[in-house]
Amino acid sequence: MLVSFVHLLLLFSWSWRTLASHEQLVGDFFSKSTSNHTNNWAVLVCSSRYWFNYRHMANALGMYRTVKRLGIPDSNIILMLADDAACNSRNKFPGSVYANPGRGLDLYGDNIEVDYRGYEVTVENFIRVLTGRMEPSVPRSKRLLTDANSNVFVYMTGHGGNEFLKFQDNEEISAFDIADAFEQMWQKKRYNEIFFMIDTCQANTMYTKFYSPNILATGSAKLDQNSYSYENDNDLGVHIIDRYTHYVLEYMERINKTSHQTMRDLFDSYDPVKISSDPGVRADLFRRPLDEVLITDFFGGVAQVEVQESTTPFSGADGPESVPAADTRPRVAATAFTTETGVQDESWRTMRTWGGVVLLGALVGWVGSRTV
Amino acid sequence: MKSLVDTGALFPALVVGRLLLALTNASDVLKHNHQLSTPLTSYLNLQEGIYLFKNGIDPYSGGVFRQSPLFLALFTTVLPTSRIACSLIWTISDAIGAWALVQLWRARQRVAQTSRDGLIAAAYLLNPYLFLPTLALSTSTFENTLALLSLLFAARGHASPSLLAAAILLQLSLSSVVLLAPLVLLLASSPVSQLASPRAFSGNVKIIIPLLVEFLVYTSVLTLVSALVSGGWAWIPQTWGAILTLPDLTPNVGLWWYFFTEMFDHFRPFFLMVFSIHLLIYIAPVCIKFQYDYLYAAFILLGVLGTFKSYPTMADPGLFLSMIALFPEIYPYLRYPIVTTLLHLHAALLMPLFHHLWLNQGTGNANFFYASTLVFACANGAALTDCVWAGLRIAIGPPQEGFSVVQE
């Protein structure tokens, strides 16, 4: 009785220790970088419509392409566009949207997924997307299904002013609305960190009203300042991208999934002379120092991965015979197939199958001998 | 003893031809075919199950392996698993089945040899419904061979081998329990053709219970062997349970799958019960009606099984059609053999076509294939009813001038 109690105590302490060491292992894994997000989402909003706002469409599509290139899948991107530029009857190159004057790169292509198009791009839908308060009938592709470990990149572009942004030429969203929406997201644990980028006239006023933690914001122009477009394309006849977004995208072209460039580098690359306006950054709500925040923490879908040596019995294509002799022990002790009891199981199994075959043969032989 | 091996020149020639056919790589294409193998008989599932078993995973923990643990035991120990060796094993099984059919024919005629032996063997070895599933390495080949062996031993009066073969067959396919009654009664009577002269059951009634007990003993021993090999009892719901509860609705040539794809869950148990009992209700009437010729009763019940089984392949009605060769006395009394043949031709040509149209090309839908399986069921049903009619009609005698036979 005492012996069994001691055994129980030992077992308990062993399991407690292994559990604690599991926590340690998992904690180490996630503390490799200062960010502890596990998934990335992007909400890209172009709030203008009509042909002459071609550049806002190109802004949003350029961001969309960058974000996809760096690894966020379509299922994690909410793209809100009026989507009336590519197939506009005034588009001399139908089915395409270009963002540089030489028309080198078609941003529209045949592989984009617009979640809210045309008249669905409204203030109400934008706030519903952020807060997640939707009709049950809204499909999954239109929902922002973030959780407490999601990093969300929110990009907005269009015509704006002092603490407002114009939506589709008939309504507007104010900085207070967005701030309240973000607070709702914080209360409902719908984000880990938010990176808010906005490219409109007087853009920096839009992020002045945020009050929720873990939000990093940047805008293209300060109060009483306009944001300007980059260049006109002579064949299309409209301005095709805005300066701020153009220079940001130009910077992003140098980033790939494995870059260690930080937000500090991005913000340092801002050149108010080239952009023709004063971009701003708001980092007081953000808990991490900017030189530790990777660009891919928000723009990319990079996840923490650790590749282990194969430790399951399926390591060889031919079965157990080709399991390498130098089989590394599993990093975390609680794996289903431990190698110690594997050999015992296998020999028991061989005995069972041979026993079965022998019994079957004996039965057939006995019946045969009885007959003949 | 000479008669056991002397089957003329045609039989060995056919076997050699089939072995040559087995050496081609037809199985690589055919093993995926849904008409030739079902989830319960598929070679791919067998390979998967053997691989899982060899690597220490219980193959019965998922829905991928639904075959008997006896296969696991045999293929991981004594039998090879390479493609050519398996093709040869399957073809040899078919050859044994053909041999059993020829011996059954001889036992029924009570002669050592006839001139027709080669034709009987050809009826089995050249039947496309039978050799295509063999090329596809579907385990329904073994089921057919075991059924024929058990009928052969019963016709010869050897009770124990017959019941052992039937017990092994039961391990492979639960539906074959339908054959138990005519088998035991055949053991108690004689296989000789009595169709033309019906009389009351005149066999040995006293040995029926001991035979049933012997069958139960063999079945329990084999069940325990299976449990030993598989390391538990999880194989029972996956194999026998699958036949009763139809968990896998992969399309096949049977009638159950489509019905149950569109079934509301609320009604599922009821209809599963109805379909299962439907197989059982044929046993008593057929055995009572053909109580003077139990080989014919077994033949009819094989036809019922081929048409109404839960997971049939083409091999199941194929066995029925090949066994018609055993009963030439009914040929003059078949009413519409040409219609049946044409229905079979119709179905056999359209089923692969509509299957391809539905699942490969995407221009058809499930209803095309289901309609062709309905035609196939019609063909099987037509063959079945015609054989039942002819088996009964033969007792009335040849048609006479001025008289007509009417069914009341």
Short mmCIF file of N, CA, C and O in Angstrom, two decimals, chain B residues 55-134:
data_model
loop_
_atom_site.label_atom_id
_atom_site.label_comp_id
_atom_site.label_asym_id
_atom_site.label_seq_id
_atom_site.Cartn_x
_atom_site.Cartn_y
_atom_site.Cartn_z
N ASN B 55 3.13 -1.50 -40.11
CA ASN B 55 3.74 -0.39 -39.41
C ASN B 55 3.14 -0.14 -38.05
O ASN B 55 3.34 0.92 -37.46
N GLY B 56 2.38 -1.09 -37.55
CA GLY B 56 1.93 -0.99 -36.17
C GLY B 56 0.67 -0.18 -35.97
O GLY B 56 0.27 0.06 -34.84
N ILE B 57 0.07 0.29 -37.04
CA ILE B 57 -1.19 1.03 -36.89
C ILE B 57 -2.33 0.04 -37.06
O ILE B 57 -2.27 -0.82 -37.92
N ASP B 58 -3.34 0.17 -36.25
CA ASP B 58 -4.49 -0.70 -36.38
C ASP B 58 -5.25 -0.33 -37.66
O ASP B 58 -5.80 0.76 -37.77
N PRO B 59 -5.30 -1.23 -38.65
CA PRO B 59 -5.96 -0.83 -39.90
C PRO B 59 -7.45 -0.66 -39.76
O PRO B 59 -8.10 -0.09 -40.63
N TYR B 60 -8.02 -1.15 -38.66
CA TYR B 60 -9.46 -1.04 -38.48
C TYR B 60 -9.86 0.20 -37.71
O TYR B 60 -11.01 0.39 -37.37
N SER B 61 -8.91 1.09 -37.43
CA SER B 61 -9.29 2.26 -36.65
C SER B 61 -9.87 3.36 -37.53
O SER B 61 -10.50 4.26 -37.04
N GLY B 62 -9.65 3.28 -38.82
CA GLY B 62 -10.29 4.25 -39.70
C GLY B 62 -11.23 3.52 -40.62
O GLY B 62 -11.53 2.36 -40.41
N GLY B 63 -11.67 4.15 -41.65
CA GLY B 63 -12.62 3.51 -42.55
C GLY B 63 -11.97 3.02 -43.81
O GLY B 63 -12.65 2.81 -44.81
N VAL B 64 -10.64 2.80 -43.77
CA VAL B 64 -9.97 2.53 -45.04
C VAL B 64 -9.91 1.04 -45.35
O VAL B 64 -9.93 0.64 -46.51
N PHE B 65 -9.87 0.21 -44.33
CA PHE B 65 -9.66 -1.21 -44.54
C PHE B 65 -10.86 -1.96 -44.00
O PHE B 65 -11.17 -1.90 -42.82
N ARG B 66 -11.57 -2.65 -44.90
CA ARG B 66 -12.78 -3.33 -44.45
C ARG B 66 -12.74 -4.81 -44.78
O ARG B 66 -13.77 -5.44 -44.98
N GLN B 67 -11.54 -5.38 -44.86
CA GLN B 67 -11.47 -6.79 -45.23
C GLN B 67 -11.11 -7.60 -44.00
O GLN B 67 -10.74 -7.09 -42.97
N SER B 68 -11.19 -8.92 -44.18
CA SER B 68 -11.05 -9.79 -43.03
C SER B 68 -9.61 -9.79 -42.52
O SER B 68 -8.67 -9.68 -43.31
N PRO B 69 -9.40 -9.93 -41.21
CA PRO B 69 -8.03 -10.03 -40.68
C PRO B 69 -7.27 -11.24 -41.22
O PRO B 69 -6.05 -11.28 -41.17
N LEU B 70 -8.02 -12.23 -41.75
CA LEU B 70 -7.33 -13.39 -42.32
C LEU B 70 -6.45 -12.97 -43.49
O LEU B 70 -5.36 -13.51 -43.69
N PHE B 71 -6.91 -11.98 -44.27
CA PHE B 71 -6.07 -11.47 -45.35
C PHE B 71 -4.80 -10.84 -44.80
O PHE B 71 -3.72 -11.02 -45.34
N LEU B 72 -4.97 -10.07 -43.71
CA LEU B 72 -3.79 -9.45 -43.09
C LEU B 72 -2.79 -10.52 -42.70
O LEU B 72 -1.60 -10.42 -42.96
N ALA B 73 -3.32 -11.57 -42.05
CA ALA B 73 -2.42 -12.62 -41.59
C ALA B 73 -1.71 -13.28 -42.76
O ALA B 73 -0.49 -13.43 -42.75
N LEU B 74 -2.48 -13.66 -43.79
CA LEU B 74 -1.88 -14.40 -44.89
C LEU B 74 -0.91 -13.55 -45.68
O LEU B 74 0.17 -13.99 -46.05
N PHE B 75 -1.26 -12.30 -45.95
CA PHE B 75 -0.41 -11.50 -46.82
C PHE B 75 0.80 -10.93 -46.11
O PHE B 75 1.74 -10.46 -46.75
N THR B 76 0.79 -10.92 -44.76
CA THR B 76 2.00 -10.45 -44.09
C THR B 76 2.91 -11.61 -43.73
O THR B 76 4.01 -11.39 -43.25
N THR B 77 2.47 -12.83 -43.94
CA THR B 77 3.34 -13.96 -43.59
C THR B 77 3.70 -14.79 -44.81
O THR B 77 4.81 -14.72 -45.31
N VAL B 78 2.72 -15.56 -45.31
CA VAL B 78 3.10 -16.56 -46.31
C VAL B 78 2.91 -16.09 -47.75
O VAL B 78 3.59 -16.54 -48.65
N LEU B 79 1.97 -15.19 -47.98
CA LEU B 79 1.70 -14.84 -49.37
C LEU B 79 2.49 -13.60 -49.77
O LEU B 79 2.66 -12.68 -48.98
N PRO B 80 2.97 -13.54 -51.01
CA PRO B 80 3.71 -12.36 -51.47
C PRO B 80 2.75 -11.23 -51.81
O PRO B 80 1.58 -11.46 -52.07
N THR B 81 3.27 -10.02 -51.84
CA THR B 81 2.41 -8.87 -52.11
C THR B 81 2.82 -8.11 -53.36
O THR B 81 2.27 -7.07 -53.63
N SER B 82 3.75 -8.62 -54.14
CA SER B 82 4.11 -7.89 -55.35
C SER B 82 3.01 -8.06 -56.38
O SER B 82 2.20 -8.98 -56.30
N ARG B 83 2.98 -7.15 -57.36
CA ARG B 83 1.85 -7.13 -58.27
C ARG B 83 1.74 -8.41 -59.07
O ARG B 83 0.66 -8.99 -59.19
N ILE B 84 2.85 -8.88 -59.61
CA ILE B 84 2.77 -10.08 -60.47
C ILE B 84 2.37 -11.30 -59.66
O ILE B 84 1.53 -12.10 -60.08
N ALA B 85 2.96 -11.40 -58.46
CA ALA B 85 2.61 -12.55 -57.62
C ALA B 85 1.14 -12.53 -57.27
O ALA B 85 0.46 -13.55 -57.27
N CYS B 86 0.63 -11.33 -56.95
CA CYS B 86 -0.80 -11.25 -56.62
C CYS B 86 -1.67 -11.60 -57.81
O CYS B 86 -2.66 -12.31 -57.68
N SER B 87 -1.30 -11.11 -59.01
CA SER B 87 -2.10 -11.45 -60.19
C SER B 87 -2.13 -12.96 -60.38
O SER B 87 -3.17 -13.54 -60.71
N LEU B 88 -0.96 -13.61 -60.16
CA LEU B 88 -0.92 -15.06 -60.33
C LEU B 88 -1.78 -15.75 -59.28
O LEU B 88 -2.51 -16.71 -59.59
N ILE B 89 -1.72 -15.26 -58.05
CA ILE B 89 -2.52 -15.87 -56.98
C ILE B 89 -4.00 -15.77 -57.32
O ILE B 89 -4.77 -16.74 -57.20
N TRP B 90 -4.41 -14.58 -57.79
CA TRP B 90 -5.83 -14.39 -58.12
C TRP B 90 -6.25 -15.28 -59.27
O TRP B 90 -7.34 -15.86 -59.26
N THR B 91 -5.37 -15.41 -60.26
CA THR B 91 -5.73 -16.25 -61.41
C THR B 91 -5.78 -17.71 -61.01
O THR B 91 -6.65 -18.46 -61.47
N ILE B 92 -4.88 -18.12 -60.12
CA ILE B 92 -4.93 -19.52 -59.66
C ILE B 92 -6.22 -19.76 -58.89
O ILE B 92 -6.85 -20.83 -59.01
N SER B 93 -6.64 -18.75 -58.12
CA SER B 93 -7.92 -18.89 -57.41
C SER B 93 -9.06 -19.07 -58.39
O SER B 93 -9.96 -19.90 -58.21
N ASP B 94 -9.03 -18.29 -59.49
CA ASP B 94 -10.05 -18.46 -60.52
C ASP B 94 -9.98 -19.83 -61.15
O ASP B 94 -11.01 -20.45 -61.46
N ALA B 95 -8.77 -20.33 -61.36
CA ALA B 95 -8.61 -21.66 -61.96
C ALA B 95 -9.20 -22.72 -61.03
O ALA B 95 -9.87 -23.67 -61.49
N ILE B 96 -8.96 -22.56 -59.72
CA ILE B 96 -9.54 -23.50 -58.76
C ILE B 96 -11.06 -23.42 -58.81
O ILE B 96 -11.77 -24.43 -58.75
N GLY B 97 -11.57 -22.20 -58.93
CA GLY B 97 -13.02 -22.04 -59.03
C GLY B 97 -13.58 -22.74 -60.26
O GLY B 97 -14.61 -23.41 -60.19
N ALA B 98 -12.88 -22.59 -61.39
CA ALA B 98 -13.34 -23.25 -62.61
C ALA B 98 -13.29 -24.76 -62.46
O ALA B 98 -14.22 -25.48 -62.86
N TRP B 99 -12.21 -25.26 -61.88
CA TRP B 99 -12.10 -26.69 -61.62
C TRP B 99 -13.25 -27.17 -60.75
O TRP B 99 -13.86 -28.21 -60.99
N ALA B 100 -13.57 -26.38 -59.70
CA ALA B 100 -14.66 -26.75 -58.80
C ALA B 100 -15.98 -26.79 -59.55
O ALA B 100 -16.83 -27.67 -59.32
N LEU B 101 -16.16 -25.85 -60.48
CA LEU B 101 -17.40 -25.83 -61.25
C LEU B 101 -17.52 -27.08 -62.11
O LEU B 101 -18.58 -27.72 -62.21
N VAL B 102 -16.39 -27.47 -62.74
CA VAL B 102 -16.41 -28.67 -63.58
C VAL B 102 -16.71 -29.90 -62.73
O VAL B 102 -17.53 -30.76 -63.09
N GLN B 103 -16.09 -30.02 -61.57
CA GLN B 103 -16.34 -31.17 -60.70
C GLN B 103 -17.77 -31.17 -60.19
O GLN B 103 -18.38 -32.23 -60.01
N LEU B 104 -18.32 -29.98 -59.97
CA LEU B 104 -19.72 -29.86 -59.54
C LEU B 104 -20.65 -30.39 -60.62
O LEU B 104 -21.60 -31.13 -60.36
N TRP B 105 -20.33 -30.01 -61.86
CA TRP B 105 -21.10 -30.50 -63.01
C TRP B 105 -21.03 -32.01 -63.07
O TRP B 105 -22.05 -32.69 -63.25
N ARG B 106 -19.83 -32.56 -62.90
CA ARG B 106 -19.71 -34.01 -62.95
C ARG B 106 -20.45 -34.66 -61.80
O ARG B 106 -21.09 -35.71 -61.98
N ALA B 107 -20.40 -34.07 -60.62
CA ALA B 107 -21.10 -34.65 -59.47
C ALA B 107 -22.59 -34.65 -59.69
O ALA B 107 -23.31 -35.57 -59.31
N ARG B 108 -23.07 -33.58 -60.33
CA ARG B 108 -24.51 -33.50 -60.58
C ARG B 108 -24.95 -34.54 -61.59
O ARG B 108 -26.04 -35.11 -61.51
N GLN B 109 -24.08 -34.78 -62.62
CA GLN B 109 -24.43 -35.77 -63.64
C GLN B 109 -24.12 -37.18 -63.19
O GLN B 109 -24.50 -38.14 -63.84
N ARG B 110 -23.39 -37.27 -62.11
CA ARG B 110 -22.94 -38.57 -61.57
C ARG B 110 -22.11 -39.34 -62.58
O ARG B 110 -22.23 -40.54 -62.70
N VAL B 111 -21.27 -38.63 -63.30
CA VAL B 111 -20.32 -39.29 -64.20
C VAL B 111 -18.93 -38.76 -63.88
O VAL B 111 -18.77 -37.71 -63.27
N ALA B 112 -17.93 -39.53 -64.34
CA ALA B 112 -16.56 -39.13 -64.06
C ALA B 112 -16.07 -38.08 -65.05
O ALA B 112 -15.18 -37.30 -64.75
N GLN B 113 -16.61 -38.07 -66.22
CA GLN B 113 -16.12 -37.15 -67.23
C GLN B 113 -17.20 -36.99 -68.27
O GLN B 113 -17.91 -37.92 -68.60
N THR B 114 -17.33 -35.81 -68.79
CA THR B 114 -18.27 -35.60 -69.89
C THR B 114 -17.55 -34.85 -70.99
O THR B 114 -16.44 -34.36 -70.83
N SER B 115 -18.24 -34.76 -72.11
CA SER B 115 -17.63 -34.04 -73.23
C SER B 115 -17.74 -32.55 -73.06
O SER B 115 -17.13 -31.77 -73.78
N ARG B 116 -18.54 -32.15 -72.07
CA ARG B 116 -18.83 -30.74 -71.96
C ARG B 116 -17.95 -30.02 -70.94
O ARG B 116 -18.12 -28.84 -70.69
N ASP B 117 -17.02 -30.79 -70.36
CA ASP B 117 -16.24 -30.20 -69.25
C ASP B 117 -15.51 -28.93 -69.66
O ASP B 117 -15.47 -27.95 -68.92
N GLY B 118 -14.93 -28.98 -70.86
CA GLY B 118 -14.19 -27.81 -71.32
C GLY B 118 -15.08 -26.59 -71.44
O GLY B 118 -14.69 -25.47 -71.08
N LEU B 119 -16.33 -26.82 -71.90
CA LEU B 119 -17.25 -25.69 -72.04
C LEU B 119 -17.61 -25.10 -70.69
O LEU B 119 -17.72 -23.88 -70.53
N ILE B 120 -17.78 -26.00 -69.70
CA ILE B 120 -18.11 -25.49 -68.37
C ILE B 120 -16.96 -24.63 -67.84
O ILE B 120 -17.17 -23.54 -67.28
N ALA B 121 -15.74 -25.15 -68.02
CA ALA B 121 -14.58 -24.37 -67.56
C ALA B 121 -14.51 -23.04 -68.30
O ALA B 121 -14.21 -21.99 -67.71
N ALA B 122 -14.81 -23.08 -69.62
CA ALA B 122 -14.77 -21.84 -70.39
C ALA B 122 -15.84 -20.87 -69.90
O ALA B 122 -15.62 -19.65 -69.88
N ALA B 123 -17.00 -21.42 -69.51
CA ALA B 123 -18.08 -20.54 -69.03
C ALA B 123 -17.63 -19.77 -67.79
O ALA B 123 -18.11 -18.68 -67.51
N TYR B 124 -16.71 -20.34 -67.03
CA TYR B 124 -16.22 -19.63 -65.85
C TYR B 124 -15.02 -18.76 -66.17
O TYR B 124 -14.94 -17.60 -65.77
N LEU B 125 -14.06 -19.34 -66.93
CA LEU B 125 -12.80 -18.61 -67.12
C LEU B 125 -12.91 -17.49 -68.13
O LEU B 125 -12.14 -16.54 -68.09
N LEU B 126 -13.86 -17.63 -69.08
CA LEU B 126 -13.96 -16.60 -70.10
C LEU B 126 -15.08 -15.60 -69.82
O LEU B 126 -15.29 -14.69 -70.62
N ASN B 127 -15.79 -15.76 -68.73
CA ASN B 127 -16.87 -14.83 -68.42
C ASN B 127 -16.26 -13.48 -68.05
O ASN B 127 -15.54 -13.37 -67.06
N PRO B 128 -16.53 -12.42 -68.82
CA PRO B 128 -15.91 -11.14 -68.50
C PRO B 128 -16.32 -10.61 -67.14
O PRO B 128 -15.53 -9.92 -66.48
N TYR B 129 -17.52 -10.94 -66.69
CA TYR B 129 -17.92 -10.52 -65.35
C TYR B 129 -17.03 -11.13 -64.28
O TYR B 129 -16.96 -10.63 -63.17
N LEU B 130 -16.35 -12.24 -64.63
CA LEU B 130 -15.50 -12.90 -63.64
C LEU B 130 -14.03 -12.58 -63.86
O LEU B 130 -13.29 -12.40 -62.90
N PHE B 131 -13.58 -12.54 -65.12
CA PHE B 131 -12.13 -12.37 -65.25
C PHE B 131 -11.71 -10.93 -65.11
O PHE B 131 -10.56 -10.65 -64.74
N LEU B 132 -12.62 -9.99 -65.34
CA LEU B 132 -12.21 -8.59 -65.12
C LEU B 132 -12.00 -8.27 -63.64
O LEU B 132 -11.00 -7.63 -63.30
N PRO B 133 -12.89 -8.68 -62.74
CA PRO B 133 -12.56 -8.46 -61.32
C PRO B 133 -11.30 -9.18 -60.88
O PRO B 133 -10.59 -8.71 -60.01
N THR B 134 -11.02 -10.35 -61.49
CA THR B 134 -9.78 -11.03 -61.12
C THR B 134 -8.58 -10.21 -61.57
O THR B 134 -7.60 -10.07 -60.84
#
